[in-house]
Coordinates of C-alpha atoms in Angstrom, one line a residue:
M269 CA -1.5 19.9 2.1
A270 CA -1.0 17.2 3.3
I271 CA -1.9 13.1 2.0
S272 CA -3.4 12.4 5.3
Q273 CA -5.9 15.5 5.8
T274 CA -7.5 13.8 3.5
L275 CA -7.5 9.6 4.1
T276 CA -11.0 8.4 5.0
P277 CA -11.2 6.8 7.7
Y278 CA -11.8 3.2 5.7
E279 CA -8.2 4.2 3.9
A280 CA -6.5 5.1 7.7
G281 CA -7.3 1.9 8.6
R282 CA -6.9 -0.2 6.0
A283 CA -3.1 1.6 5.7
S284 CA -2.9 1.5 9.3
A285 CA -3.5 -3.1 9.4
L286 CA -1.0 -3.1 6.4
L287 CA 2.1 -1.3 8.4
M288 CA 1.6 -3.5 10.6
G289 CA 1.1 -6.0 9.1
F290 CA 4.9 -6.1 7.5
V291 CA 6.3 -5.3 11.5
N292 CA 4.1 -8.3 12.5
A293 CA 5.5 -10.2 9.2
V294 CA 9.3 -10.0 10.3
G295 CA 11.0 -11.9 13.1
D296 CA 13.0 -10.6 16.0
G297 CA 15.5 -7.8 15.1
C298 CA 17.4 -5.0 13.4
H299 CA 14.5 -4.1 10.1
H300 CA 14.3 -1.7 7.2
L301 CA 10.6 -1.0 5.3
V302 CA 10.8 1.0 2.0
V303 CA 7.5 1.5 0.8
A304 CA 6.7 3.4 -2.7
A305 CA 4.2 4.8 -4.9
S306 CA 4.3 5.8 -8.7
A307 CA 2.7 7.8 -10.5
N308 CA 2.5 9.8 -13.9
G309 CA 6.5 9.1 -13.9
A310 CA 7.2 9.9 -10.6
T311 CA 7.9 7.6 -6.8
L312 CA 7.1 8.5 -4.0
S313 CA 8.9 6.5 -1.2
V314 CA 9.5 6.8 2.5
S315 CA 12.0 4.7 4.4
V316 CA 11.0 3.1 8.3
P317 CA 13.5 1.6 10.2
F318 CA 12.8 -0.4 13.9
H319 CA 14.0 -2.8 16.1
K320 CA 11.6 -5.4 17.2
D321 CA 12.0 -7.6 20.0
G322 CA 9.1 -10.0 21.0
E323 CA 6.0 -8.4 19.9
A324 CA 7.6 -5.0 21.3
S325 CA 8.9 -2.4 18.8
D326 CA 10.7 0.5 18.4
L327 CA 8.6 2.0 14.9
D328 CA 8.3 6.0 15.2
P329 CA 5.2 7.4 15.5
D330 CA 6.3 10.2 12.5
D331 CA 7.5 7.7 11.2
A332 CA 4.2 5.4 10.9
L333 CA 2.5 8.3 10.0
E334 CA 4.2 8.4 6.9
A335 CA 4.2 5.2 5.7
M336 CA 0.5 5.0 6.0
E337 CA -0.1 8.2 3.6
I338 CA 2.4 6.8 1.1
L339 CA 0.8 3.1 1.8
T340 CA -2.3 4.7 0.7
L341 CA -1.0 6.5 -2.2
A342 CA 0.4 2.9 -3.6
A343 CA -2.7 0.8 -2.9
M344 CA -4.7 4.0 -4.9
V345 CA -2.0 3.6 -8.1
G346 CA 0.5 0.9 -7.5
G347 CA 3.7 0.6 -5.5
G348 CA 5.3 -1.8 -4.0
A349 CA 7.2 -1.9 0.1
V350 CA 10.0 -4.3 0.3
M351 CA 11.4 -5.1 4.3
R352 CA 15.0 -5.0 4.4
T353 CA 16.2 -7.5 8.2
N354 CA 20.2 -6.8 9.6
F355 CA 21.7 -9.5 11.6
A356 CA 25.1 -9.5 13.8
D357 CA 26.9 -11.8 11.2
Q358 CA 26.6 -8.4 9.0
T359 CA 24.6 -10.2 6.7
S360 CA 20.4 -9.9 5.1
E361 CA 17.1 -11.0 4.5
V362 CA 15.1 -8.6 1.6
R363 CA 11.6 -9.6 0.8
G364 CA 9.2 -8.1 -0.8
W365 CA 5.2 -7.5 -1.3
K366 CA 3.2 -5.5 -4.6
L367 CA 0.5 -3.4 -3.3
V368 CA -2.4 -3.5 -4.9
E369 CA -5.7 -2.0 -3.6
F370 CA -4.3 -2.3 0.7
Y371 CA -3.9 -5.8 -0.3
A372 CA 0.2 -6.7 -0.6
K373 CA 1.1 -9.7 -2.8
P374 CA 4.3 -11.0 -1.6
L375 CA 6.9 -11.5 -3.9
S376 CA 8.8 -15.1 -4.2
A377 CA 12.7 -15.5 -3.7
S378 CA 13.3 -15.4 -6.9
E379 CA 10.8 -12.2 -7.1
I380 CA 13.1 -10.3 -5.6
F381 CA 16.4 -11.6 -6.2
N382 CA 15.4 -10.4 -9.5
A383 CA 13.7 -6.6 -9.1
Y384 CA 17.4 -5.8 -6.7
C385 CA 19.7 -7.9 -9.5
T386 CA 18.2 -6.2 -12.9
D387 CA 19.6 -2.5 -13.7
A388 CA 16.5 -0.7 -14.3
A389 CA 17.9 1.6 -16.9
T390 CA 19.6 -1.4 -19.2
G391 CA 17.9 -4.5 -17.8
E392 CA 20.7 -6.2 -17.5
L393 CA 21.4 -8.6 -14.8
I394 CA 24.1 -6.9 -11.6
P395 CA 25.0 -9.1 -8.8
P396 CA 23.6 -10.0 -5.6
E397 CA 24.5 -7.5 -2.5
W398 CA 27.0 -9.8 -0.9
G399 CA 25.3 -11.2 2.8
V400 CA 22.2 -10.7 1.6
E401 CA 20.1 -13.4 1.0
Y402 CA 16.5 -13.1 -0.7
V403 CA 13.7 -14.8 -0.1
A404 CA 10.4 -15.5 0.1
A405 CA 7.5 -12.9 1.8
P406 CA 5.1 -14.3 4.0
R407 CA 1.8 -13.5 3.3
L408 CA 0.6 -10.6 5.8
T409 CA -2.5 -11.4 8.2
V410 CA -4.1 -8.0 8.4

């Protein structure tokens, strides 16, 4: 059974508001949102690419539904979201949020840098990606 078949109206509304909060948190450009939830040693994630131009975005409805399912799970068990914005000059910005109970806590630039530049298995530092700036995530308006 898909998660979406068990969402309450409250959960669906909150997940939708969070998703649109992520979309509205960034400016124009080519974006890639990854939402992940972890429980019992397993991680479920979804990757959602979209372009934004002003108030319009090309967010795919099927991707949006899948993201809402993972957002709902993350709200229940914990998880996170990361947004990568790619620019024409081949550089990127990466920002992230910790997800708890339908609330997205913005991560600071150093928190997202540490998450991306620390080897999960060994805890050792790894060099940052070339052309990537790790930036503080904005608070979402949901």
